[in-house]
Short mmCIF file of C-alpha atoms in Angstrom, two decimals:
data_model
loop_
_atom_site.label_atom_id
_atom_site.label_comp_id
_atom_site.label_asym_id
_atom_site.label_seq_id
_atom_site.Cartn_x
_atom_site.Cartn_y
_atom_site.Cartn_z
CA UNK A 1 41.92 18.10 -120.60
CA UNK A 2 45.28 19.63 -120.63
CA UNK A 3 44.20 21.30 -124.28
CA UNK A 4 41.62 22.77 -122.65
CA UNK A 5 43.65 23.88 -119.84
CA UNK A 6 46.18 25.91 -121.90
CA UNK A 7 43.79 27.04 -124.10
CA UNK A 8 41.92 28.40 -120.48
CA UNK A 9 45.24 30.23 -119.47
CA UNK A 10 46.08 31.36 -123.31
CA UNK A 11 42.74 33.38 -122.61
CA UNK A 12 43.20 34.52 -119.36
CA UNK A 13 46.52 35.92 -119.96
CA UNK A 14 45.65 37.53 -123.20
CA UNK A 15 42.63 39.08 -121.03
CA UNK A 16 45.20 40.54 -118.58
CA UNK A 17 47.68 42.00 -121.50
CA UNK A 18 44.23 43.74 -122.80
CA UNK A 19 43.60 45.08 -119.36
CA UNK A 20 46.86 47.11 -119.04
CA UNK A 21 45.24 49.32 -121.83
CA UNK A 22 42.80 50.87 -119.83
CA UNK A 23 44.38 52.81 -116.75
CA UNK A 24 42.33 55.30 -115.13
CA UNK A 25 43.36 58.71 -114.91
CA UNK A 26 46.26 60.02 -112.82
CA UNK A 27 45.69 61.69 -109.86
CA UNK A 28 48.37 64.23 -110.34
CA UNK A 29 47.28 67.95 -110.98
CA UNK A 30 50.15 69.84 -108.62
CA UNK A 31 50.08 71.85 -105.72
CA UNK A 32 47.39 74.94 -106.12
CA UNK A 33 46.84 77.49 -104.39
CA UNK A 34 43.85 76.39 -102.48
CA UNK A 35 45.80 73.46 -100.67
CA UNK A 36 45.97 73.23 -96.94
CA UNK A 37 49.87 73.51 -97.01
CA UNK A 38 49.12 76.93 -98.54
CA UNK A 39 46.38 78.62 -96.90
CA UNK A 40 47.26 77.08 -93.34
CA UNK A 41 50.61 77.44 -91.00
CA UNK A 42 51.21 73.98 -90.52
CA UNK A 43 54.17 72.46 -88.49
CA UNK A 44 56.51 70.59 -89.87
CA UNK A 45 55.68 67.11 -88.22
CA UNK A 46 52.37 67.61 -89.00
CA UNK A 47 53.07 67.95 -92.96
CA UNK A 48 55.06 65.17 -92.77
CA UNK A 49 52.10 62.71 -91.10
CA UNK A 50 49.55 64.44 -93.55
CA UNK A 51 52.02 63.73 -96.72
CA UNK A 52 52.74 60.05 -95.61
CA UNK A 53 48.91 58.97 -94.05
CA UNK A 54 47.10 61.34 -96.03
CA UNK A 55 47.53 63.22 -99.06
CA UNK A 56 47.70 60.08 -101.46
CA UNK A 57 44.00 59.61 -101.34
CA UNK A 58 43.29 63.32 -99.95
CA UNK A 59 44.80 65.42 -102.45
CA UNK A 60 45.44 66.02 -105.96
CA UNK A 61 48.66 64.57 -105.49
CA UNK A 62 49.15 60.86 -105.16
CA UNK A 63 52.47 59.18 -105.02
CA UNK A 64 52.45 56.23 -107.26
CA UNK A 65 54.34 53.27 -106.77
CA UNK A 66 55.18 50.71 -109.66
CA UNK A 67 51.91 48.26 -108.67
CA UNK A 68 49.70 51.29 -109.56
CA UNK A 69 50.09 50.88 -112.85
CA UNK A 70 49.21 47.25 -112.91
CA UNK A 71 45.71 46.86 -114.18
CA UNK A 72 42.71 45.95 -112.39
CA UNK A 73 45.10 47.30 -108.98
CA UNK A 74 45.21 50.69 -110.47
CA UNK A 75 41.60 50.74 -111.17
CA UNK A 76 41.37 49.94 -107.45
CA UNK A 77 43.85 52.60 -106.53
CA UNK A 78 41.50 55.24 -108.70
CA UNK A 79 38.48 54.19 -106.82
CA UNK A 80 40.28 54.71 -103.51
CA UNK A 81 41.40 58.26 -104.34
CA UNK A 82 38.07 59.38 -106.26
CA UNK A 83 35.89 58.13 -102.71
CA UNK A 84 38.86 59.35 -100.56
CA UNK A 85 38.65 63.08 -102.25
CA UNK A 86 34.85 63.24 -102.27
CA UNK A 87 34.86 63.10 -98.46
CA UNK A 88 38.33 65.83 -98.17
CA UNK A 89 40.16 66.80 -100.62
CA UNK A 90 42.96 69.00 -98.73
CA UNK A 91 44.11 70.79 -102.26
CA UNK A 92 40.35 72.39 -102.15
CA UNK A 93 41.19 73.72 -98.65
CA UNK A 94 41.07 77.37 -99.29
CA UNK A 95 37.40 76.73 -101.11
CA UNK A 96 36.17 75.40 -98.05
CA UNK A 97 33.78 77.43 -95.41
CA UNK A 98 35.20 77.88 -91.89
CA UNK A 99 32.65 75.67 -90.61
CA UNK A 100 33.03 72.66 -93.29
CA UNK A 101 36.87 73.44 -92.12
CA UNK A 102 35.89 72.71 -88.28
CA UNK A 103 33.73 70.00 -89.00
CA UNK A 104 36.76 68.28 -91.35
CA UNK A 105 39.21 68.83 -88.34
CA UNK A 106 36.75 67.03 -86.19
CA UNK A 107 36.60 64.22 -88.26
CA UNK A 108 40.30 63.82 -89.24
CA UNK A 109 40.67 63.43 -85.20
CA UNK A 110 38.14 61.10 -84.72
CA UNK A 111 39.02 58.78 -87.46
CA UNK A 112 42.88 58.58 -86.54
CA UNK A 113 41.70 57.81 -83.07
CA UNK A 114 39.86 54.96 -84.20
CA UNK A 115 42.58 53.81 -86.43
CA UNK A 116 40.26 53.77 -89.32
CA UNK A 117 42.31 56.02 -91.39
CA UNK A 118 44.66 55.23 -92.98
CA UNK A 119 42.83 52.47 -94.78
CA UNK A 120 44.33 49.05 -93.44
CA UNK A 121 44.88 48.24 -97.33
CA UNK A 122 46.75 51.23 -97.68
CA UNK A 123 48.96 50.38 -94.56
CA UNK A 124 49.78 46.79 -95.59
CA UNK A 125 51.47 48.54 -98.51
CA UNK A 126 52.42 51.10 -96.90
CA UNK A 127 53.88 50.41 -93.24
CA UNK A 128 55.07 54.33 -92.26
CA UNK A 129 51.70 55.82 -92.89
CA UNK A 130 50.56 54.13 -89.48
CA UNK A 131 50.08 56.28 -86.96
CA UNK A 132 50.75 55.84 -83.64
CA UNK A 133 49.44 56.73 -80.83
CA UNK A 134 51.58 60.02 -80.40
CA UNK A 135 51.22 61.15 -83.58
CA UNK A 136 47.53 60.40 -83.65
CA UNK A 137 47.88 62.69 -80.36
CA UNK A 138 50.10 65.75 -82.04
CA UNK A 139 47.09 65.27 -85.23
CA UNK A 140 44.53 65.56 -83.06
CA UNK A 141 46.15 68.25 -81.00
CA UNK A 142 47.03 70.16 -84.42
CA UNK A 143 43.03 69.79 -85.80
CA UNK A 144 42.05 71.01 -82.05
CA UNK A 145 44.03 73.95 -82.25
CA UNK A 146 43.53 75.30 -85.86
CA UNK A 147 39.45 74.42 -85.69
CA UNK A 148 39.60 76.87 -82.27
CA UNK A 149 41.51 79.27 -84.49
CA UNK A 150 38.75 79.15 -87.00
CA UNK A 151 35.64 79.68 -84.94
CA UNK A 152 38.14 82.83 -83.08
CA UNK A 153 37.98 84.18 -86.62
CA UNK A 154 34.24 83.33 -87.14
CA UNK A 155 33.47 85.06 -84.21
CA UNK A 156 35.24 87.99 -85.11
CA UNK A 157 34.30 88.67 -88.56
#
């Protein structure tokens, strides 16, 4: 029994050495032109909430910490960026229409005032990317503002 035991956790740890040789791509293509930080005025406070709730997942920038290179939690981590920049990616900002821009700025508000984004996994790890409820209030004031600003310059084109 106990042969069998080591021989069972010989395996598995050989299986996790062999993992660490297949990490998924970084998400870590710099700042371009096309970002929101670029193409938008965007107060201070309100860069700092989007770079600590936001652009990890939302950007082509990601912050990685020393667990994300940890196989199968990167491979996790990848999956959670690739999903979280097919539904916004705020480095394609400037590619964006003004009304996929309004429509984004709706739905940044509503899911910070249901608390559903951040991801809770992502704030277990990462305790100052939840927002309270005054920042969720200067966010939502912020998307308010610049979507109004968008349709004014809809309008007037």
């Amino acid at each position: 029994m106990r042969r069998i035991l080591r021989f069972i956790i010989i395996i598995l740890l050989l299986a996790f050495i062999v993992i660490q040789f297949f990490q998924p791509e970084k998400n870590n293509e710099g700042v371009s032109s096309n970002h929101i930080f670029n193409q938008v005025e965007v107060p201070e406070n309100i860069q700092t909430l989007l770079t600590t709730s936001c652009l990890d997942c939302h950007s082509n920038q990601t912050g990685y910490w020393w667990y994300n290179h940890i196989a199968p939690v990167s491979w996790m981590v990848a999956d959670h960026i690739s999903e979280g920049k097919s539904e916004l990616n705020f480095s394609e900002w400037g590619t964006m229409d003004i009304f996929e821009k309004i429509t984004i700025l709706e739905e940044i508000c509503q899911e910070a005032e249901r608390k559903s984004m951040p991801l809770k996994s992502y704030r277990a790890i990462h305790p100052k990317a939840k927002l309270n409820d005054e920042q969720i209030s200067e966010l939502c004031d912020w998307t308010t503002k610049l979507a109004e600003e968008l349709l004014a310059d809809a309008a007037g084109d």
